[in-house]
C-alpha positions as YAML, in Angstrom:
chain: A
units: angstrom
residues:
- id: 1
  name: MET
  ca: [41.70, 38.59, -3.55]
- id: 2
  name: ARG
  ca: [41.70, 42.05, -4.69]
- id: 3
  name: ARG
  ca: [39.21, 41.24, -7.45]
- id: 4
  name: CYS
  ca: [36.76, 39.62, -5.13]
- id: 5
  name: GLY
  ca: [36.77, 42.70, -3.05]
- id: 6
  name: ILE
  ca: [36.21, 45.12, -5.63]
- id: 7
  name: GLY
  ca: [33.01, 42.96, -7.14]
- id: 8
  name: LEU
  ca: [31.83, 42.77, -3.17]
- id: 9
  name: VAL
  ca: [32.04, 46.45, -2.93]
- id: 10
  name: PHE
  ca: [30.60, 46.63, -6.12]
- id: 11
  name: LEU
  ca: [27.80, 44.61, -5.39]
- id: 12
  name: VAL
  ca: [27.03, 46.06, -2.11]
- id: 13
  name: SER
  ca: [26.91, 49.25, -3.69]
- id: 14
  name: CYS
  ca: [24.28, 48.51, -6.45]
- id: 15
  name: HIS
  ca: [22.26, 46.96, -3.52]
- id: 16
  name: PHE
  ca: [22.33, 50.12, -1.60]
- id: 17
  name: TRP
  ca: [21.27, 52.35, -4.27]
- id: 18
  name: THR
  ca: [18.53, 49.84, -5.58]
- id: 19
  name: ALA
  ca: [17.22, 49.73, -2.17]
- id: 20
  name: LEU
  ca: [17.35, 53.48, -1.51]
- id: 21
  name: ALA
  ca: [15.52, 54.44, -5.16]
- id: 22
  name: GLN
  ca: [12.65, 51.91, -4.25]
- id: 23
  name: ASN
  ca: [11.88, 53.54, -0.53]
- id: 24
  name: LEU
  ca: [11.52, 57.05, -2.39]
- id: 25
  name: PRO
  ca: [7.99, 58.59, -2.16]
- id: 26
  name: PRO
  ca: [6.24, 58.17, -5.59]
- id: 27
  name: ALA
  ca: [6.17, 61.04, -8.00]
- id: 28
  name: GLU
  ca: [3.07, 62.98, -8.04]
- id: 29
  name: GLU
  ca: [1.45, 63.55, -11.36]
- id: 30
  name: THR
  ca: [2.03, 67.75, -12.85]
- id: 31
  name: LEU
  ca: [0.01, 68.84, -15.64]
- id: 32
  name: HIS
  ca: [1.91, 70.33, -18.31]
- id: 33
  name: ALA
  ca: [0.70, 74.44, -18.29]
- id: 34
  name: GLU
  ca: [-0.09, 74.28, -22.11]
- id: 35
  name: SER
  ca: [-0.48, 70.97, -23.58]
- id: 36
  name: GLY
  ca: [-2.38, 69.14, -20.69]
- id: 37
  name: HIS
  ca: [0.32, 66.23, -20.97]
- id: 38
  name: THR
  ca: [0.89, 64.70, -17.45]
- id: 39
  name: ALA
  ca: [3.96, 63.84, -16.28]
- id: 40
  name: GLY
  ca: [5.19, 61.14, -13.47]
- id: 41
  name: ARG
  ca: [7.70, 63.77, -11.47]
- id: 42
  name: ALA
  ca: [7.77, 65.05, -8.29]
- id: 43
  name: VAL
  ca: [7.11, 69.02, -8.24]
- id: 44
  name: SER
  ca: [10.40, 70.69, -7.45]
- id: 45
  name: SER
  ca: [12.44, 73.20, -9.00]
- id: 46
  name: PRO
  ca: [14.34, 72.02, -12.17]
- id: 47
  name: ILE
  ca: [17.80, 71.51, -11.56]
- id: 48
  name: GLY
  ca: [20.25, 74.56, -11.78]
- id: 49
  name: PHE
  ca: [16.96, 77.14, -10.24]
- id: 50
  name: ALA
  ca: [16.44, 78.28, -7.63]
- id: 51
  name: PRO
  ca: [12.91, 76.87, -5.67]
- id: 52
  name: GLY
  ca: [11.37, 80.48, -5.57]
- id: 53
  name: SER
  ca: [11.93, 80.87, -9.42]
- id: 54
  name: ARG
  ca: [10.08, 77.69, -10.27]
- id: 55
  name: ALA
  ca: [7.36, 79.14, -11.57]
- id: 56
  name: ILE
  ca: [9.00, 81.86, -13.72]
- id: 57
  name: GLN
  ca: [11.09, 79.04, -15.44]
- id: 58
  name: LEU
  ca: [8.37, 76.90, -16.13]
- id: 59
  name: ALA
  ca: [6.36, 80.03, -17.66]
- id: 60
  name: ALA
  ca: [9.19, 81.00, -19.66]
- id: 61
  name: GLU
  ca: [9.84, 76.91, -21.35]
- id: 62
  name: VAL
  ca: [5.83, 77.11, -22.02]
- id: 63
  name: LYS
  ca: [6.63, 80.39, -24.04]
- id: 64
  name: ALA
  ca: [9.82, 79.26, -25.65]
- id: 65
  name: LEU
  ca: [7.70, 76.14, -27.06]
- id: 66
  name: THR
  ca: [5.58, 78.22, -28.77]
- id: 67
  name: VAL
  ca: [8.22, 80.01, -30.83]
- id: 68
  name: PRO
  ca: [9.52, 77.16, -33.28]
- id: 69
  name: THR
  ca: [6.15, 76.49, -35.54]
- id: 70
  name: PRO
  ca: [5.94, 74.61, -38.53]
- id: 71
  name: GLU
  ca: [4.73, 77.52, -40.29]
- id: 72
  name: ASN
  ca: [7.96, 79.66, -39.33]
- id: 73
  name: ALA
  ca: [10.29, 76.63, -40.20]
- id: 74
  name: ARG
  ca: [8.62, 76.71, -43.50]
- id: 75
  name: LYS
  ca: [9.13, 80.39, -44.07]
- id: 76
  name: TRP
  ca: [12.68, 80.52, -42.87]
- id: 77
  name: LEU
  ca: [13.49, 77.28, -44.92]
- id: 78
  name: LYS
  ca: [11.76, 79.58, -47.93]
- id: 79
  name: THR
  ca: [13.93, 82.77, -47.35]
- id: 80
  name: LEU
  ca: [17.15, 80.65, -47.05]
- id: 81
  name: THR
  ca: [16.49, 78.63, -49.94]
- id: 82
  name: ALA
  ca: [15.26, 81.44, -52.36]
- id: 83
  name: GLU
  ca: [18.84, 81.78, -53.82]
- id: 84
  name: PRO
  ca: [21.69, 80.10, -53.33]
- id: 85
  name: HIS
  ca: [24.54, 81.78, -51.20]
- id: 86
  name: ILE
  ca: [27.89, 79.92, -51.26]
- id: 87
  name: ALA
  ca: [29.77, 80.40, -48.14]
- id: 88
  name: GLY
  ca: [32.06, 83.41, -48.41]
- id: 89
  name: THR
  ca: [30.22, 85.04, -50.92]
- id: 90
  name: PRO
  ca: [28.16, 88.39, -51.02]
- id: 91
  name: ALA
  ca: [24.83, 85.89, -51.20]
- id: 92
  name: ASP
  ca: [26.20, 84.06, -48.13]
- id: 93
  name: TYR
  ca: [26.64, 87.66, -46.00]
- id: 94
  name: LYS
  ca: [23.22, 88.67, -47.00]
- id: 95
  name: THR
  ca: [21.50, 85.72, -45.50]
- id: 96
  name: ALA
  ca: [23.55, 86.02, -42.53]
...
């Protein structure tokens, strides 16, 4: 009998959350500042940030996405692999 009760509670809660999700307002199309791609999400502040800091956070993310370029990655890889640097050796400390 207890199994039926737990199953029934589970089904009712799933139905409730599904109905709730279907009644949410549609997400607005937002445009990413640099890439021009649209993402279907509601305009709100990122999770963990205050609504007043939304513009600052998005600007910081755009700036952070421009830092790792393929050319920089090639340069860093070339520097790190120019000579062997086994862990614990002076060459290892030089490349750290």
